[in-house]
PDB file of C-alpha atoms in Angstrom:
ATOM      1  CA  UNK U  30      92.904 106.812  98.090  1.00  0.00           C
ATOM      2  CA  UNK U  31      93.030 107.481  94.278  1.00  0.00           C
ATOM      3  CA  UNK U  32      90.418 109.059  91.905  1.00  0.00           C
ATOM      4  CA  UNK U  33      89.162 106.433  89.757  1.00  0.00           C
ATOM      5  CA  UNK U  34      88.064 108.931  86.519  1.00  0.00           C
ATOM      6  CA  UNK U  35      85.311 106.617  85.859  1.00  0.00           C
ATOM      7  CA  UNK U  36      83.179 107.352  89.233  1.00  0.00           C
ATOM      8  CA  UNK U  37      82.869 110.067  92.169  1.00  0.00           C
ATOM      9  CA  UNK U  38      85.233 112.050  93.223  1.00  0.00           C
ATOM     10  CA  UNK U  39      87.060 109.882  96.080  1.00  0.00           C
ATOM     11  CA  UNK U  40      88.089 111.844  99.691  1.00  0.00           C
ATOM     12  CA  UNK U  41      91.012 111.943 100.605  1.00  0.00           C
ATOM     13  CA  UNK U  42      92.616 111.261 103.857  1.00  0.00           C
ATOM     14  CA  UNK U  43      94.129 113.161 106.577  1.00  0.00           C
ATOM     15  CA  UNK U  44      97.037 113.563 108.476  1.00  0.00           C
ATOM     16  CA  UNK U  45      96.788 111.774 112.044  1.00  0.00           C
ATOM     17  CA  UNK U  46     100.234 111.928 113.840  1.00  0.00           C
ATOM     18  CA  UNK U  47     100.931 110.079 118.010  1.00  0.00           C
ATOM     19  CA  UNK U  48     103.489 110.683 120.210  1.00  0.00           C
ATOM     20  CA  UNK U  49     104.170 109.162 123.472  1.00  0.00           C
ATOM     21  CA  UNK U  50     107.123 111.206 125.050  1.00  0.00           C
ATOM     22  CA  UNK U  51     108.301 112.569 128.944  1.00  0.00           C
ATOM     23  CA  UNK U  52     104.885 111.516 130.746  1.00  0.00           C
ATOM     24  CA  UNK U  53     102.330 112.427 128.057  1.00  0.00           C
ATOM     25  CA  UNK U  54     100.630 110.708 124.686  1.00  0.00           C
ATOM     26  CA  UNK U  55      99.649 113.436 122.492  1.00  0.00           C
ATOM     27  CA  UNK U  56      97.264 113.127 119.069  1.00  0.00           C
ATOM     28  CA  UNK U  57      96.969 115.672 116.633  1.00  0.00           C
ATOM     29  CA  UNK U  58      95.540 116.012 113.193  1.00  0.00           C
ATOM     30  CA  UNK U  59      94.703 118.659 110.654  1.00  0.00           C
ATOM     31  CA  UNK U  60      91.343 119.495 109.373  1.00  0.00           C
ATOM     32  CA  UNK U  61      91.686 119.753 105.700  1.00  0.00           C
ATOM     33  CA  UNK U  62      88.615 117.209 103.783  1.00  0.00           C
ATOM     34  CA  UNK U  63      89.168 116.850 100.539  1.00  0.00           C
ATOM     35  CA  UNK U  64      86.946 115.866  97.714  1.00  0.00           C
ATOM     36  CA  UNK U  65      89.124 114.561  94.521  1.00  0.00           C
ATOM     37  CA  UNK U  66      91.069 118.234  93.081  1.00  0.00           C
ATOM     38  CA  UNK U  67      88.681 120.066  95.998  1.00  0.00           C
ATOM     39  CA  UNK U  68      88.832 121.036  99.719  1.00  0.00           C
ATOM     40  CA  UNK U  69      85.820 121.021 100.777  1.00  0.00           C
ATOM     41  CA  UNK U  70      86.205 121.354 104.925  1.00  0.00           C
ATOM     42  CA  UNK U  71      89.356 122.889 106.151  1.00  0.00           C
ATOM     43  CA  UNK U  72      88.452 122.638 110.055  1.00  0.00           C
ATOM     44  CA  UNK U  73      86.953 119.123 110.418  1.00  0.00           C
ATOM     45  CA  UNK U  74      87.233 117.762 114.023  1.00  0.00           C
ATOM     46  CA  UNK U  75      89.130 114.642 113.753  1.00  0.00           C
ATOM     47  CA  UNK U  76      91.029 113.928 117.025  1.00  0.00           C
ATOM     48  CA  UNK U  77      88.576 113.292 119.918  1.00  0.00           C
ATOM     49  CA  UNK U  78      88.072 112.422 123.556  1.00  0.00           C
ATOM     50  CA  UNK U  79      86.532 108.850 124.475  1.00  0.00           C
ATOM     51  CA  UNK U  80      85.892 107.006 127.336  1.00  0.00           C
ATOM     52  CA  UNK U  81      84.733 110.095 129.381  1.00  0.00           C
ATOM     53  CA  UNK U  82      88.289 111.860 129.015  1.00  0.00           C
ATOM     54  CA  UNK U  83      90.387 109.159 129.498  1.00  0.00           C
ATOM     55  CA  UNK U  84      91.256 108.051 125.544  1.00  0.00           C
ATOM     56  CA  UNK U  85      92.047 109.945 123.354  1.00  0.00           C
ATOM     57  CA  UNK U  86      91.624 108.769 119.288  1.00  0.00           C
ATOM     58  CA  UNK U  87      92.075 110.312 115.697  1.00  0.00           C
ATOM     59  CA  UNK U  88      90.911 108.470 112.087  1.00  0.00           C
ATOM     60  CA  UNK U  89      91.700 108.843 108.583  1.00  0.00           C
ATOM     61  CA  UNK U  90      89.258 108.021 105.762  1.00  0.00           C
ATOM     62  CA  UNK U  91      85.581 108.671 105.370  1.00  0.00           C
ATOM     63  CA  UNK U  92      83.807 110.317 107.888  1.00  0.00           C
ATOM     64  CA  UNK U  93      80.713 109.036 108.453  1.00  0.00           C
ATOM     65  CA  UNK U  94      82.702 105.448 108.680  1.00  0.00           C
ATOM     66  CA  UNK U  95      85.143 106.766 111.597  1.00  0.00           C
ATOM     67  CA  UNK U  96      82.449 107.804 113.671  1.00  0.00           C
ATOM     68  CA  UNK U  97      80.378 104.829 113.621  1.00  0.00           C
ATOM     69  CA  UNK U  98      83.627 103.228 114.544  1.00  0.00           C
ATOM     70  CA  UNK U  99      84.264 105.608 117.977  1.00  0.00           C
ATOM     71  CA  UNK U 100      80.620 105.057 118.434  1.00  0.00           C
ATOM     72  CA  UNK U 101      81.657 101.432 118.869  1.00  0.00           C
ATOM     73  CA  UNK U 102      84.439 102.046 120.208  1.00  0.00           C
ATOM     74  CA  UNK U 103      83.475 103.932 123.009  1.00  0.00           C
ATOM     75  CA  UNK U 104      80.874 100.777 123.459  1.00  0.00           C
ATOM     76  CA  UNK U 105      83.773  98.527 123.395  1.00  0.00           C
ATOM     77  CA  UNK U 106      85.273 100.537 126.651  1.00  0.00           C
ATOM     78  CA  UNK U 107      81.986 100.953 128.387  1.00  0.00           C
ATOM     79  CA  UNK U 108      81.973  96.647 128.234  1.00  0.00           C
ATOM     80  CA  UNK U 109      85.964  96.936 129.066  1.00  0.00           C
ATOM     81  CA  UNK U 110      86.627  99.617 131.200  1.00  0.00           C
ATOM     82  CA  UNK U 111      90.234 100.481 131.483  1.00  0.00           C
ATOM     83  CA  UNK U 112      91.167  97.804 129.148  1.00  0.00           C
ATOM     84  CA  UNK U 113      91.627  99.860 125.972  1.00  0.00           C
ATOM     85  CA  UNK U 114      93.711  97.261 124.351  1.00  0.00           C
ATOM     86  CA  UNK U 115      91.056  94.538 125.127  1.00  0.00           C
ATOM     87  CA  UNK U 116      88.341  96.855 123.798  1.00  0.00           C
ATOM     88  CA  UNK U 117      90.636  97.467 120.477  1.00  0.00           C
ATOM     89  CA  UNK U 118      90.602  93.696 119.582  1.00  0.00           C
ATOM     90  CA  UNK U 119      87.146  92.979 120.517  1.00  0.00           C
ATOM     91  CA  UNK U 120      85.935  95.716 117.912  1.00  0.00           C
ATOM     92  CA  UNK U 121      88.361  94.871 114.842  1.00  0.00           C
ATOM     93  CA  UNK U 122      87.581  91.525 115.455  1.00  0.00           C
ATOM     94  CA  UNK U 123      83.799  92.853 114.735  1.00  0.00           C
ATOM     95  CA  UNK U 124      85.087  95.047 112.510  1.00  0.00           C
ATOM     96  CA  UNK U 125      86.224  92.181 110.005  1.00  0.00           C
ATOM     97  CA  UNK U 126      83.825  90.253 110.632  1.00  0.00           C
ATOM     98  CA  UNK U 127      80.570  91.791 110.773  1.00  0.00           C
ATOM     99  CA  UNK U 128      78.582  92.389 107.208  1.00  0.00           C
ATOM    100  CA  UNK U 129      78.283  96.565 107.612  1.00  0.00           C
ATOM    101  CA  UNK U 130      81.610  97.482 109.874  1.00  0.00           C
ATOM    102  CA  UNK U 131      83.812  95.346 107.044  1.00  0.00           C
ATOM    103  CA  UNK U 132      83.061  97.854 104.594  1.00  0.00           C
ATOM    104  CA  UNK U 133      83.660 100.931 106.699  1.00  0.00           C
ATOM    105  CA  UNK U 134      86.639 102.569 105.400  1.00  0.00           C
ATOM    106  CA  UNK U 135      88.599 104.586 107.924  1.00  0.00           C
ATOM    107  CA  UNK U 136      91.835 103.813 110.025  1.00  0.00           C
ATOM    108  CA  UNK U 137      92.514 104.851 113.759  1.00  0.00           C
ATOM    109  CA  UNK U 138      95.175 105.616 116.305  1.00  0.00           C
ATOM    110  CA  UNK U 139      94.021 105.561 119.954  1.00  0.00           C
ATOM    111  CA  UNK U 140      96.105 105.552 123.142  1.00  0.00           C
ATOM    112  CA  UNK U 141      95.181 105.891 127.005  1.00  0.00           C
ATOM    113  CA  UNK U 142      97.695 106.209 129.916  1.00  0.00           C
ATOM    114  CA  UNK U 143      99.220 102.858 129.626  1.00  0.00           C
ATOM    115  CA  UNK U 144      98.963 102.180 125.493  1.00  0.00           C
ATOM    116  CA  UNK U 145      98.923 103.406 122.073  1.00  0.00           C
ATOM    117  CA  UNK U 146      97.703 101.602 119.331  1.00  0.00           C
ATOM    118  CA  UNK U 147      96.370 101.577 115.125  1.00  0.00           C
ATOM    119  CA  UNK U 148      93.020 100.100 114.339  1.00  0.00           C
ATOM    120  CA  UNK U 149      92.526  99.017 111.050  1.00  0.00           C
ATOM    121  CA  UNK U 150      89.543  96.792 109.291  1.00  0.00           C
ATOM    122  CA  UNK U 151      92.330  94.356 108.380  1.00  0.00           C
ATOM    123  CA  UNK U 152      92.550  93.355 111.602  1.00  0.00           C
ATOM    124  CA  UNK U 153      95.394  95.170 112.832  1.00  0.00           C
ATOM    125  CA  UNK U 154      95.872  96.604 116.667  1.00  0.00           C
ATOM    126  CA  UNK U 155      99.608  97.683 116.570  1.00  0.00           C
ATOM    127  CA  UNK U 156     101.583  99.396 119.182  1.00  0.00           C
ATOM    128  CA  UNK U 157     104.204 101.696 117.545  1.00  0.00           C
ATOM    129  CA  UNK U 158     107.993 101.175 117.640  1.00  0.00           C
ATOM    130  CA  UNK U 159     109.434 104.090 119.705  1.00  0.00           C
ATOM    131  CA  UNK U 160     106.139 105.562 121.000  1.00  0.00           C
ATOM    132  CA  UNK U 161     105.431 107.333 117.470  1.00  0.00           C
ATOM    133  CA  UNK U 162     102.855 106.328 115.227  1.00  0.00           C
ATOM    134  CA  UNK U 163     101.175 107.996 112.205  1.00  0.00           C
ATOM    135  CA  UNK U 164      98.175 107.186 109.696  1.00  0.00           C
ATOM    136  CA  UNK U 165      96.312 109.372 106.689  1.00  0.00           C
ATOM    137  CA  UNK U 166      97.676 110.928 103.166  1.00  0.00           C
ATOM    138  CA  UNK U 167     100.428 112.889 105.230  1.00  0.00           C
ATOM    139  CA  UNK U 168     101.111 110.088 107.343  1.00  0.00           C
ATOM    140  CA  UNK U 169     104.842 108.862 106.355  1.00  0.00           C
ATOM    141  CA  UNK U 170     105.746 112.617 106.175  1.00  0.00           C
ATOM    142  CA  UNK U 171     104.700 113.335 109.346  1.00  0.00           C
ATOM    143  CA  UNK U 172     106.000 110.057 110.886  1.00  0.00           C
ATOM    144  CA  UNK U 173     109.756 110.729 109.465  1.00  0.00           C
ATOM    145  CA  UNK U 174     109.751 114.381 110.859  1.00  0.00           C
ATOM    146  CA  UNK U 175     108.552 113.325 114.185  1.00  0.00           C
ATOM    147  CA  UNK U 176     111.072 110.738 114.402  1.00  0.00           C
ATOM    148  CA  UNK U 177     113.512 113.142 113.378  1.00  0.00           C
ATOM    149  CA  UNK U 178     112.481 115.286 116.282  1.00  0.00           C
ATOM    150  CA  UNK U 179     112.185 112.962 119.387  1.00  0.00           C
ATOM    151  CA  UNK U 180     115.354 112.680 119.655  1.00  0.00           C
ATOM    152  CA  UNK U 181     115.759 116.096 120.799  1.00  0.00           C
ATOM    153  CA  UNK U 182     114.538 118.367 123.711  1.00  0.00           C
ATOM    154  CA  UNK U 183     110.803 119.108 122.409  1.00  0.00           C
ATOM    155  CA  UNK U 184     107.975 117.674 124.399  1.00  0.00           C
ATOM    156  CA  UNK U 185     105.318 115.102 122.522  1.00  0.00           C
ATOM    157  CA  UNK U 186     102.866 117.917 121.695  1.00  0.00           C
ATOM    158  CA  UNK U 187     105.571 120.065 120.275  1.00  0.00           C
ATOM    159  CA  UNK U 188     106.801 117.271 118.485  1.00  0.00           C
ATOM    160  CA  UNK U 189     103.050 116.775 116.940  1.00  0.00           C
ATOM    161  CA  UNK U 190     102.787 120.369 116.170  1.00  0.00           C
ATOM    162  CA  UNK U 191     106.131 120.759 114.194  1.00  0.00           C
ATOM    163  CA  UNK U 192     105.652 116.944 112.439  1.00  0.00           C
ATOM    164  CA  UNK U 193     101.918 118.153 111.217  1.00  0.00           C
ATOM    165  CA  UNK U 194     103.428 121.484 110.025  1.00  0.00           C
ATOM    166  CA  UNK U 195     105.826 119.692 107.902  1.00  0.00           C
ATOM    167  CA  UNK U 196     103.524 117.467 106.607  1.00  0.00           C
ATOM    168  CA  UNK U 197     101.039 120.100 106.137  1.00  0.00           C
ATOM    169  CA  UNK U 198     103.591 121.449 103.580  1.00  0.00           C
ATOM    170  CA  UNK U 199     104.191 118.921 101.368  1.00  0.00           C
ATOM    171  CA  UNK U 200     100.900 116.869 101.063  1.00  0.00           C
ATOM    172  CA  UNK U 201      98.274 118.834  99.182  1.00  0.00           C
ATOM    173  CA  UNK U 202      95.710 116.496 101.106  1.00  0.00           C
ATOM    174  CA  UNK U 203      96.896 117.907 105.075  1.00  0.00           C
ATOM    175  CA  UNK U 204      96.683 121.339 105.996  1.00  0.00           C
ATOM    176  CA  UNK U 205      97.866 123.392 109.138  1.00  0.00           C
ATOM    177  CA  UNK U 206      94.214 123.894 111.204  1.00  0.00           C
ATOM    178  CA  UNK U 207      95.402 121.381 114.152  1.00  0.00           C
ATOM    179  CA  UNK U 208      93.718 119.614 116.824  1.00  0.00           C
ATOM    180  CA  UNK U 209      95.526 118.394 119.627  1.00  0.00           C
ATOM    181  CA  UNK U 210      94.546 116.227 122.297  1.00  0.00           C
ATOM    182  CA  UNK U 211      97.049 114.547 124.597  1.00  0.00           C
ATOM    183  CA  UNK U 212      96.600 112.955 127.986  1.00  0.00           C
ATOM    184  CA  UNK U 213      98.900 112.426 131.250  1.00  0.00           C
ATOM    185  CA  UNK U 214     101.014 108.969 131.513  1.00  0.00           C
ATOM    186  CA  UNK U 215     103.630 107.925 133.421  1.00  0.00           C
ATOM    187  CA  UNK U 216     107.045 108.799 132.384  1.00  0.00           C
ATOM    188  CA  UNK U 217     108.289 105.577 130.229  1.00  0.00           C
TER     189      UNK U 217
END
């Protein structure tokens, strides 16, 4: 997001990095808000646990808009349980539709056992190319270094780690206070 001189101060996004690698999915993020030139939070919670354990999600963008969104979300998986893909659509499908969710600004990457996937109010539910996926500010930065890395003998959460520490950095909008969630899969 940009500052647009003539209004607020905009916030800025995060850093939200997944990796699906040797029988795990891992999600980390940093916890640097920023407001325009100012960090205002530098250990915001914004990786999480849905679907009593068994999802794990991040978001970039404004706060108060990714939490309505798990809120629905973890609706969405109550109505479809086990069927995290199935719940994905049904709530961008609300999300572009529906008067107040279209307006929420926020993105999301969510995976379970079986599936990993971005959210977006365009419409989007995307499964990443090669089991890595990133969103935020920091996003493309970390995204290059943890392709750069899978390659080689770290696990998915070191992977995450290292990826958000190079991100951390170079964009003035990440920082290096992580959370990390990651679940069991089987090996792919």
């Amino acid at each position: 997001m940009s500052h647009d001189r003539s209004g607020p101060p905009q916030m800025h996004a995060t850093t939200i990095l997944m990796v699906r690698k040797g029988g795990k999915v891992v999600i980390g993020g940093d916890g640097q808000v920023s407001l325009g030139q100012t960090i205002v939070k530098g250990n915001a919670r914004k990786v999480r646990r849905l679907a009593k354990g068994a999802v794990i999600g991040g978001f970039a963008g404004a706060t108060a808009d990714a939490f309505t969104l798990f809120e629905r979300l973890e609706a969405k998986l109550d109505q479809y349980p086990g069927q995290l893909t199935r719940a994905c659509v049904e709530l961008t499908k609300d999300w572009r539709t529906d008067r107040y969710l279209r307006r929420l600004e926020a993105m999301m990457l969510v995976a379970d056992k079986d599936v990993s996937l971005l959210l977006s109010g365009a419409g989007d539910v995307l499964e990443p190319e090669g089991g890595v996926m990133a969103i935020g500010s920091g996003g493309n930065y970390a995204l290059a270094a943890a392709r750069a890395l899978e390659d080689g003998e770290h696990d998915a959460e070191a992977i995450v780690r290292k990826a958000l520490g190079i991100a951390a950095e170079i964009c003035v909008y990440t920082n290096g206070n992580l959370v990390i969630e990651q679940l069991e899969i089987s090996a792919s």
